Short mmCIF file of C-alpha atoms in Angstrom, two decimals:
data_model
loop_
_atom_site.label_atom_id
_atom_site.label_comp_id
_atom_site.label_asym_id
_atom_site.label_seq_id
_atom_site.Cartn_x
_atom_site.Cartn_y
_atom_site.Cartn_z
CA MET A 10 9.16 -16.71 23.99
CA GLY A 11 7.59 -19.26 26.19
CA LEU A 12 5.65 -16.76 28.25
CA THR A 13 4.02 -15.11 25.26
CA GLY A 14 3.34 -18.55 23.80
CA LEU A 15 1.46 -19.87 26.98
CA LEU A 16 -0.53 -16.72 26.98
CA LEU A 17 -1.32 -17.47 23.25
CA VAL A 18 -2.57 -20.77 24.28
CA GLY A 19 -4.92 -19.26 26.56
CA PHE A 20 -6.38 -17.38 23.71
CA LEU A 21 -6.74 -20.64 21.71
CA ILE A 22 -8.63 -22.15 24.40
CA GLU A 23 -11.11 -19.05 24.37
CA HIS A 24 -11.21 -19.28 20.48
CA LEU A 25 -11.92 -22.96 20.57
CA LEU A 26 -14.82 -22.87 23.05
CA GLY A 27 -16.29 -19.91 21.21
CA ASN A 28 -16.19 -21.88 17.94
CA PHE A 29 -18.22 -24.73 19.61
CA LYS A 30 -21.13 -22.20 19.77
CA LEU A 31 -21.53 -22.71 16.00
CA LEU A 32 -22.49 -26.55 16.65
CA GLU A 33 -24.95 -25.85 19.65
CA ASP A 34 -27.72 -25.16 17.40
CA SER A 35 -28.67 -25.36 13.70
CA THR A 36 -29.93 -21.80 13.42
CA GLY A 37 -26.69 -20.16 14.57
CA GLU A 38 -28.32 -18.15 17.08
CA ALA A 39 -25.91 -19.23 19.75
CA PHE A 40 -22.73 -18.25 17.91
CA ASN A 41 -24.46 -14.88 17.08
CA GLU A 42 -25.36 -14.24 20.56
CA TYR A 43 -21.79 -15.07 21.50
CA VAL A 44 -20.48 -12.55 18.93
CA LEU A 45 -22.88 -9.80 20.07
CA TRP A 46 -21.83 -10.34 23.76
CA LEU A 47 -18.12 -9.93 22.82
CA LYS A 48 -19.07 -6.93 21.12
CA SER A 49 -20.99 -5.51 24.11
CA PHE A 50 -17.71 -4.85 25.60
CA GLY A 51 -17.09 -2.07 23.10
CA PRO A 52 -13.91 -0.32 23.98
CA LEU A 53 -12.86 -3.02 26.29
CA LEU A 54 -12.99 -5.69 23.40
CA GLN A 55 -10.80 -3.17 21.28
CA LEU A 56 -8.34 -3.10 24.13
CA ALA A 57 -8.09 -6.84 24.38
CA GLU A 58 -7.71 -7.31 20.75
CA LEU A 59 -4.80 -4.65 20.67
CA GLY A 60 -3.43 -6.63 23.63
CA LEU A 61 -3.76 -9.87 21.49
CA ALA A 62 -2.16 -8.33 18.56
CA ALA A 63 0.75 -7.16 20.66
CA LEU A 64 1.02 -10.45 22.09
CA PHE A 65 1.19 -12.16 18.61
CA LEU A 66 3.83 -9.37 17.36
CA CYS A 67 5.99 -10.07 20.67
CA HIS A 68 5.87 -13.78 19.81
CA ILE A 69 6.69 -13.47 16.04
CA ALA A 70 9.46 -10.78 16.80
CA LEU A 71 11.19 -13.11 19.56
CA ALA A 72 11.02 -15.97 17.21
CA LEU A 73 12.62 -14.06 14.38
CA ARG A 74 15.44 -12.98 16.58
CA LEU A 75 15.76 -16.33 17.98
CA THR A 76 15.82 -18.12 14.76
CA LEU A 77 18.30 -15.72 12.89
CA GLU A 78 20.64 -15.97 15.68
CA ASN A 79 20.65 -19.58 15.98
CA LEU A 80 21.11 -19.85 12.07
CA ALA A 81 24.15 -17.47 12.36
CA ALA A 82 25.63 -19.42 15.43
CA ARG A 83 27.07 -22.15 13.04
CA LYS A 84 28.06 -20.94 9.55
CA GLN A 85 29.84 -24.07 8.56
CA LYS A 86 27.25 -26.64 8.47
CA TYR A 87 27.68 -30.36 9.16
CA VAL A 88 28.45 -32.49 6.00
CA VAL A 89 26.58 -35.29 7.73
CA ARG A 90 23.46 -34.07 9.80
CA GLY A 91 22.65 -36.78 12.45
CA THR A 92 20.68 -36.69 15.49
CA HIS A 93 20.86 -38.04 19.16
CA GLY A 94 17.04 -38.93 18.82
CA GLU A 95 15.64 -36.06 21.04
CA LYS A 96 14.51 -33.86 18.15
CA THR A 97 10.92 -34.20 17.42
CA PRO A 98 8.94 -33.13 14.21
CA GLY A 99 7.32 -30.40 16.22
CA SER A 100 10.73 -29.04 17.63
CA VAL A 101 12.59 -28.90 14.26
CA THR A 102 9.74 -27.24 12.44
CA MET A 103 8.99 -24.60 14.89
CA PHE A 104 9.91 -21.67 12.59
CA ILE A 105 8.08 -23.16 9.60
CA THR A 106 4.86 -23.89 11.58
CA GLY A 107 5.18 -20.36 13.23
CA ALA A 108 5.50 -18.79 9.82
CA LEU A 109 2.63 -20.83 8.43
CA ILE A 110 0.45 -19.91 11.31
CA THR A 111 1.23 -16.28 10.85
CA GLY A 112 0.31 -16.57 7.11
CA TYR A 113 -2.98 -18.15 7.94
CA LEU A 114 -3.85 -15.68 10.48
CA VAL A 115 -3.65 -12.79 8.08
CA LYS A 116 -5.90 -14.75 5.73
CA HIS A 117 -8.21 -15.91 8.45
CA LEU A 118 -8.49 -12.19 9.76
CA LEU A 119 -9.14 -10.80 6.32
CA ASP A 120 -11.74 -13.64 5.79
CA PHE A 121 -13.77 -12.88 9.01
CA ARG A 122 -12.68 -10.26 11.28
CA PHE A 123 -12.01 -7.59 8.50
CA ASP A 124 -14.94 -8.84 6.27
CA GLU A 125 -18.01 -6.42 6.92
CA ARG A 126 -20.40 -9.34 5.69
CA TYR A 127 -19.24 -11.39 8.71
CA PHE A 128 -21.04 -8.99 11.16
CA GLU A 129 -24.25 -9.24 9.11
CA ASP A 130 -24.84 -12.85 10.29
CA PRO A 131 -21.82 -14.21 11.73
CA ALA A 132 -22.77 -17.83 12.16
CA ALA A 133 -24.05 -18.02 8.63
CA PHE A 134 -20.98 -16.36 7.21
CA VAL A 135 -18.73 -18.85 8.96
CA LYS A 136 -20.64 -21.87 7.87
CA LEU A 137 -20.81 -20.59 4.31
CA THR A 138 -16.97 -19.76 4.15
CA LEU A 139 -15.72 -23.05 5.66
CA SER A 140 -17.95 -25.11 3.42
CA GLN A 141 -16.09 -23.83 0.53
CA PRO A 142 -13.09 -26.16 -0.20
CA GLN A 143 -10.24 -23.33 -0.57
CA HIS A 144 -11.25 -21.94 2.86
CA GLY A 145 -12.13 -25.12 4.46
CA LEU A 146 -8.90 -27.01 3.51
CA ALA A 147 -6.96 -24.19 4.60
CA TYR A 148 -8.69 -23.96 8.08
CA LEU A 149 -7.99 -27.79 8.30
CA MET A 150 -4.18 -27.36 7.44
CA ALA A 151 -3.86 -24.49 9.98
CA ALA A 152 -5.61 -26.80 12.67
CA PHE A 153 -2.95 -29.50 12.08
CA VAL A 154 -0.03 -26.94 11.83
CA VAL A 155 -1.11 -25.34 15.39
CA GLY A 156 -1.19 -28.83 16.61
CA LEU A 157 2.39 -29.57 15.47
CA HIS A 158 3.70 -26.15 16.73
CA LEU A 159 2.02 -26.98 20.13
CA SER A 160 3.51 -30.41 20.37
CA HIS A 161 6.94 -28.83 21.01
CA GLY A 162 5.82 -25.29 22.34
CA PHE A 163 3.74 -26.21 25.27
CA ARG A 164 6.40 -28.44 26.99
CA SER A 165 9.13 -26.19 25.76
CA ALA A 166 7.56 -23.06 27.35
CA PHE A 167 7.66 -24.45 30.82
CA GLN A 168 11.26 -25.44 30.31
CA SER A 169 12.13 -22.06 29.21
CA LEU A 170 10.54 -20.44 32.20
CA GLY A 171 12.40 -22.76 34.47
CA LEU A 172 9.25 -24.74 35.51
CA SER A 173 10.71 -28.25 35.61
CA HIS A 174 10.56 -30.95 38.26
CA PRO A 175 11.63 -34.58 37.59
CA ALA A 176 8.36 -35.64 39.03
CA LEU A 177 6.34 -33.56 36.61
CA ASN A 178 8.21 -33.38 33.38
CA ALA A 179 6.93 -36.70 31.98
CA TYR A 180 3.46 -35.49 32.76
CA LEU A 181 4.20 -32.09 31.16
CA GLN A 182 5.35 -34.03 28.17
CA LYS A 183 2.17 -36.01 27.59
CA LEU A 184 0.08 -32.90 28.59
CA GLY A 185 1.93 -30.96 25.54
CA ILE A 186 0.98 -33.81 23.35
CA ALA A 187 -2.49 -34.01 24.61
CA ILE A 188 -3.01 -30.30 24.11
CA ALA A 189 -1.58 -30.47 20.68
CA VAL A 190 -4.02 -33.25 19.69
CA LEU A 191 -6.98 -31.55 21.30
CA PHE A 192 -6.43 -28.19 19.49
CA ALA A 193 -5.61 -29.83 16.27
CA THR A 194 -8.78 -31.91 16.26
CA GLY A 195 -10.87 -29.46 18.04
CA PHE A 196 -10.40 -26.83 15.31
CA ALA A 197 -10.44 -29.55 12.51
CA VAL A 198 -13.97 -30.50 13.51
CA PHE A 199 -15.44 -27.09 11.88
CA PRO A 200 -14.00 -27.34 8.46
CA LEU A 201 -14.59 -31.10 8.26
CA TYR A 202 -18.22 -30.53 9.57
CA PHE A 203 -19.08 -27.85 7.16
CA LEU A 204 -17.29 -29.35 4.13
CA PHE A 205 -18.78 -32.78 4.32
CA ALA A 206 -21.70 -33.06 6.81
CA TRP A 207 -23.49 -29.72 6.68
CA ASN A 208 -26.49 -29.52 4.45
CA GLY A 209 -26.05 -26.15 3.26
CA PRO A 210 -27.59 -22.81 4.61
CA ALA A 211 -31.28 -23.12 5.76
CA ARG A 212 -33.66 -21.80 3.04
CA MET B 25 34.36 -60.48 14.09
CA SER B 26 33.26 -58.39 17.09
CA GLY B 27 34.86 -59.28 20.35
CA ASP B 28 37.69 -61.40 18.93
CA PRO B 29 40.85 -59.40 19.68
CA THR B 30 42.80 -61.40 17.04
CA SER B 31 40.51 -60.50 14.08
CA SER B 32 41.30 -57.31 12.10
CA MET B 33 38.84 -54.75 10.70
CA GLY B 34 39.02 -52.21 7.91
CA PHE B 35 37.29 -49.04 7.33
CA THR B 36 36.70 -46.28 4.70
CA LEU B 37 37.09 -42.96 6.68
CA LYS B 38 35.69 -39.72 5.18
CA ILE B 39 37.51 -37.07 7.34
CA TRP B 40 37.20 -33.17 7.68
CA ARG B 41 40.58 -31.71 6.53
CA GLN B 42 41.36 -28.11 6.95
CA SER B 43 44.74 -26.94 6.81
CA ALA B 44 44.34 -23.75 8.78
CA PRO B 45 41.65 -21.67 10.63
CA ASP B 46 41.01 -19.52 7.67
CA ALA B 47 41.50 -22.20 4.96
CA LYS B 48 38.58 -23.92 3.28
CA GLY B 49 38.01 -27.47 4.53
CA THR B 50 36.83 -30.47 2.70
CA MET B 51 35.96 -34.07 3.50
CA GLU B 52 38.81 -36.52 2.25
CA THR B 53 38.52 -40.35 1.98
CA TYR B 54 41.11 -42.60 3.61
CA HIS B 55 41.20 -46.31 4.08
CA VAL B 56 42.49 -47.80 7.29
CA ALA B 57 43.25 -51.57 7.86
CA ASP B 58 44.56 -53.83 10.57
CA VAL B 59 42.28 -52.37 13.26
CA SER B 60 41.45 -54.64 16.26
CA PRO B 61 37.89 -54.52 17.30
CA ASP B 62 39.26 -53.66 20.74
CA MET B 63 40.88 -50.43 19.71
CA SER B 64 39.25 -47.19 20.85
CA PHE B 65 38.02 -44.75 17.98
CA LEU B 66 41.36 -42.83 18.60
CA GLU B 67 43.65 -45.77 18.38
CA MET B 68 42.08 -46.32 15.04
CA LEU B 69 43.05 -42.82 13.96
CA ASP B 70 46.52 -43.47 15.46
CA VAL B 71 46.64 -46.52 12.98
CA LEU B 72 45.68 -44.32 10.39
CA ASN B 73 48.06 -41.65 11.02
CA GLU B 74 50.99 -43.93 11.40
CA SER B 75 50.37 -45.19 7.82
CA LEU B 76 49.79 -41.64 6.47
CA ILE B 77 53.22 -40.56 8.22
CA GLY B 78 54.81 -43.80 6.57
CA GLU B 79 53.51 -42.59 3.14
CA GLY B 80 55.02 -39.15 3.78
CA ARG B 81 51.64 -37.65 4.02
CA GLU B 82 50.14 -35.10 6.74
CA PRO B 83 48.72 -36.97 9.55
CA VAL B 84 45.11 -36.07 10.70
CA ALA B 85 45.12 -33.57 13.49
CA PHE B 86 42.70 -34.40 16.31
CA ASP B 87 42.41 -33.43 20.00
CA HIS B 88 43.01 -35.98 22.90
CA ASP B 89 44.59 -36.01 26.24
CA CYS B 90 43.50 -38.50 29.02
CA ARG B 91 42.02 -41.22 26.68
CA GLU B 92 40.02 -42.55 29.78
CA GLY B 93 36.94 -40.50 29.27
CA ILE B 94 37.33 -37.74 32.12
CA CYS B 95 39.20 -34.93 30.47
CA GLY B 96 36.80 -33.67 27.70
CA ALA B 97 39.56 -33.17 25.10
CA CYS B 98 38.48 -35.66 22.34
CA SER B 99 35.84 -33.84 20.27
CA LEU B 100 34.73 -35.62 17.12
CA VAL B 101 31.35 -35.65 15.43
CA ILE B 102 31.12 -38.97 13.96
CA ASP B 103 28.54 -39.84 11.34
CA GLY B 104 26.55 -36.60 12.62
CA GLN B 105 26.63 -37.57 16.18
CA ALA B 106 28.90 -35.75 18.86
CA HIS B 107 31.17 -38.42 20.38
CA GLY B 108 29.64 -41.02 18.05
CA PRO B 109 26.69 -43.56 18.60
CA GLU B 110 27.33 -44.77 22.18
CA THR B 111 25.38 -43.10 24.99
CA GLU B 112 27.36 -41.52 27.75
CA THR B 113 30.68 -42.24 25.96
CA THR B 114 33.41 -40.04 24.91
CA VAL B 115 35.24 -40.73 21.53
CA CYS B 116 38.18 -42.05 23.42
CA GLN B 117 36.10 -44.77 25.15
CA LEU B 118 34.19 -45.71 21.78
CA HIS B 119 35.45 -48.94 20.52
CA MET B 120 35.55 -50.28 17.09
CA ARG B 121 33.73 -53.35 17.98
CA HIS B 122 30.57 -51.25 17.61
CA TYR B 123 31.31 -50.74 14.02
CA SER B 124 31.06 -53.53 11.28
CA ASP B 125 33.91 -54.40 9.24
CA GLY B 126 34.13 -52.43 6.04
CA ALA B 127 31.83 -49.54 7.39
CA THR B 128 32.16 -46.16 5.96
CA ILE B 129 32.59 -43.55 8.93
CA HIS B 130 32.02 -39.65 8.63
CA ILE B 131 34.34 -37.63 10.92
CA GLU B 132 33.93 -34.00 11.33
CA PRO B 133 35.00 -31.51 14.13
CA PHE B 134 32.52 -30.02 16.65
CA ARG B 135 31.09 -27.16 14.55
CA ALA B 136 29.93 -23.76 15.93
CA ASN B 137 31.34 -20.14 15.21
CA ALA B 138 32.30 -20.05 19.15
CA PHE B 139 34.47 -23.26 18.44
CA PRO B 140 36.57 -22.10 15.40
CA VAL B 141 38.43 -25.09 13.70
CA LEU B 142 42.30 -24.58 14.19
CA LYS B 143 43.21 -27.55 12.14
CA ASP B 144 41.33 -30.74 10.73
CA LEU B 145 39.46 -32.00 13.47
CA VAL B 146 41.05 -29.58 16.28
CA ILE B 147 38.83 -26.71 17.52
CA ASP B 148 39.39 -23.82 19.83
CA ARG B 149 37.13 -24.16 22.88
CA SER B 150 38.69 -21.28 24.90
CA ALA B 151 35.11 -19.70 24.87
CA PHE B 152 34.29 -22.05 27.55
CA ASP B 153 37.24 -20.86 29.43
CA ARG B 154 36.01 -17.36 29.10
CA ILE B 155 32.49 -18.15 30.36
CA ILE B 156 33.98 -19.85 33.31
CA ALA B 157 36.08 -16.80 33.94
CA GLU B 158 32.84 -14.67 34.30
CA GLY B 159 31.30 -16.65 37.19
CA GLY B 160 32.11 -20.18 37.37
CA PHE B 161 34.09 -19.96 40.46
CA ILE B 162 33.65 -19.04 44.09
CA SER B 163 35.72 -16.40 45.79
CA THR B 164 35.63 -17.57 49.26
CA HIS B 165 39.14 -18.60 50.82
CA THR B 166 38.50 -22.31 51.64
CA GLY B 167 41.84 -23.02 53.35
CA SER B 168 42.79 -26.54 53.93
CA ALA B 169 40.29 -29.37 53.86
CA PRO B 170 37.63 -28.93 56.20
CA ASP B 171 36.42 -31.44 58.59
CA ALA B 172 33.65 -33.82 57.23
CA ASN B 173 30.24 -32.52 57.75
CA ALA B 174 31.58 -29.10 59.15
CA ILE B 175 29.29 -27.57 56.58
CA THR B 176 26.09 -29.52 56.22
CA VAL B 177 24.71 -30.08 52.98
CA ALA B 178 21.74 -32.17 52.35
CA LYS B 179 22.18 -35.55 50.72
CA ASP B 180 19.96 -34.80 47.58
CA LEU B 181 21.44 -31.50 47.04
CA ALA B 182 24.95 -32.76 47.14
CA GLU B 183 23.89 -35.55 44.89
CA ARG B 184 22.44 -33.12 42.36
CA ALA B 185 25.51 -30.68 42.74
CA MET B 186 27.95 -33.71 41.93
CA ASP B 187 25.64 -34.68 38.94
CA ALA B 188 25.96 -31.24 37.40
CA ALA B 189 29.80 -30.97 38.21
CA ALA B 190 30.30 -34.30 36.32
CA CYS B 191 30.21 -32.00 33.30
CA ILE B 192 33.87 -32.14 31.67
CA GLY B 193 33.41 -29.10 29.50
CA CYS B 194 33.94 -31.12 26.14
CA GLY B 195 31.38 -28.99 24.29
CA ALA B 196 29.49 -32.01 22.99
CA CYS B 197 26.35 -30.14 24.00
CA VAL B 198 27.21 -27.31 21.59
CA ALA B 199 28.22 -29.47 18.69
CA ALA B 200 24.84 -31.71 18.80
CA CYS B 201 22.64 -28.60 19.31
CA PRO B 202 20.89 -27.68 16.19
CA ASN B 203 21.03 -23.86 17.37
CA SER B 204 24.96 -24.40 18.59
CA ALA B 205 23.60 -23.26 22.15
CA ALA B 206 25.85 -23.65 25.34
CA MET B 207 22.94 -23.73 27.89
CA LEU B 208 23.59 -27.29 28.92
CA PHE B 209 27.26 -26.44 29.73
CA VAL B 210 26.39 -23.20 31.54
CA GLY B 211 23.42 -24.66 33.28
CA ALA B 212 25.81 -27.60 34.60
CA LYS B 213 28.20 -25.06 36.03
CA VAL B 214 25.88 -22.73 37.42
CA SER B 215 23.82 -25.58 38.92
CA HIS B 216 26.70 -27.02 40.61
CA LEU B 217 27.43 -24.04 42.48
CA ALA B 218 23.93 -22.74 43.01
CA LEU B 219 23.17 -25.92 44.93
CA LEU B 220 25.94 -25.73 47.46
CA PRO B 221 26.34 -23.30 50.24
CA GLN B 222 29.90 -22.47 49.00
CA GLY B 223 28.34 -20.94 45.73
CA GLN B 224 25.88 -18.55 47.46
CA ALA B 225 28.05 -15.49 47.69
CA GLU B 226 28.29 -14.82 43.96
CA ARG B 227 24.86 -16.70 43.38
CA ASN B 228 22.83 -13.89 41.95
CA ARG B 229 25.11 -12.37 39.46
CA ARG B 230 26.82 -15.79 38.28
CA GLY B 231 24.27 -16.98 35.85
CA LEU B 232 23.64 -13.48 34.42
CA ALA B 233 27.36 -12.79 33.90
CA MET B 234 27.93 -16.40 32.40
CA VAL B 235 25.15 -16.17 29.98
CA ALA B 236 26.00 -12.60 29.01
CA ARG B 237 29.47 -13.93 27.97
CA MET B 238 27.93 -16.81 26.28
CA ASP B 239 25.99 -14.74 23.96
CA GLN B 240 28.90 -12.51 23.44
CA GLU B 241 31.06 -15.53 22.28
CA GLY B 242 28.41 -16.22 19.62
CA PHE B 243 26.68 -19.26 21.00
CA GLY B 244 22.92 -19.75 19.91
CA ASN B 245 19.87 -19.98 21.96
CA CYS B 246 18.17 -22.91 23.55
CA THR B 247 15.00 -23.96 21.96
CA ASN B 248 14.53 -27.11 24.05
CA HIS B 249 15.47 -29.94 21.39
CA PHE B 250 17.33 -31.82 24.27
CA GLU B 251 19.62 -33.21 21.79
CA CYS B 252 22.66 -31.93 24.18
CA MET B 253 21.28 -34.28 26.99
CA ALA B 254 21.39 -37.16 24.84
CA ALA B 255 24.86 -36.34 23.32
CA CYS B 256 26.52 -35.52 26.83
CA PRO B 257 29.15 -38.12 27.60
CA LYS B 258 28.33 -37.42 31.31
CA GLY B 259 24.63 -37.65 31.08
CA ILE B 260 24.22 -33.96 32.34
CA SER B 261 20.29 -33.38 32.47
CA VAL B 262 18.35 -30.63 30.73
CA GLU B 263 17.08 -30.05 34.39
CA ASN B 264 20.17 -28.02 34.89
CA ILE B 265 19.10 -25.62 31.87
CA ALA B 266 15.62 -25.08 33.76
CA ARG B 267 17.47 -24.33 36.92
CA LEU B 268 19.78 -21.89 34.98
CA ASN B 269 16.70 -20.11 33.67
CA ARG B 270 15.51 -20.02 37.19
CA GLU B 271 18.80 -18.56 38.38
CA LEU B 272 18.60 -15.80 35.59
CA LEU B 273 15.27 -14.91 37.00
CA ARG B 274 16.44 -14.84 40.63
CA GLY B 275 19.63 -12.69 39.56
CA ALA B 276 17.39 -10.14 37.53
CA LEU B 277 14.91 -9.84 40.43
CA ALA B 278 17.54 -9.71 43.21
CA PRO B 279 18.06 -6.14 44.89
CA ARG B 280 21.37 -4.70 43.94
CA ARG B 281 23.93 -2.76 46.23
CA VAL B 282 25.02 0.61 44.75
#
């Protein structure tokens, strides 16, 4: 769970950096060049895509097993559900945020990766899509949900992998929150920009 | 009120009653009076039971033994918190002065499939014994007490082993865990032996064997909420869970003799 999660964070970093190509120029040339560069890898890109899909599927399958086993481990629930104060909004919603991300991922792939119009002029297509409220707001929500997921997931992954040290744990905790905020705001920039600040396609 | 031993308090108690392991349980309401603020939570239950017995009713069954916070027998979830609201405090060391007079208090047993309810608030924690039997021991013949420092142990390792060995096996970690995981218990038991020279002989198989048994007993999986650490009456750190995870990796990678 932790290992696949951290590897997926690696993908998110690449994804976010790629996205910022959209804001490099107003013509979208930088982003389109980046898409062409990725495509130039040919079969290697397809291999990477397959690997990424396998990574997502592993993460989801492990999460399903973990959640089902954990739900089954306490059939008689507490009448009064309390807390000792360590649970966080991120930790208690991992499965829900994971399911939302999976749902959005399908929509996201259908919107871009599997829409043929996307490859005609990627930058223009992304801008047009995100400037539509139904797509832009969904992207915004997904950015927030990814942040919430990471607010627990990043720190948790290190603990599960046994990477824990009293001198480092406090920093890891802060780094986890920082990464959550970074990804949530980083990805939110694009729908916000194209919804509210963009002047529409160049005529 | 609080701190004055002559004052008397009263409470409304909502207690889980279950006549047998397979019976359906329910929360029932009781009123208890004449409770001194200096009574422990268990003594308050004793007062309730005395009055129930006087009325010819069935007393509330609950586990207790040493009543000085070291045996791990008491096992109540009070208002949704294992061992109640005080940190690093077992139920027997929780005193009624921490409650306001007239308060309503909910009392339930530790809940997990692996800890089946036997009666009312009494649970069966023998799953922990079976986990220990899989590896929570050393098989070296230790003989009589050795001379001090005959086996050198670095101070910090001895301290960390001692911190882990403070676990009294009460099961509050399981009760407090949203997933009913027993990783803090197993982590503590594996850690205290892994850190000491005497524990090295079985080190590579200990964690794997104990975790396999833990899974078999139907405990959940750790997702790092860390509620266990906050509920633990002995303040066992989740550091021990990370060490258990390292011990599992070490065990899995260790060469095997055929």
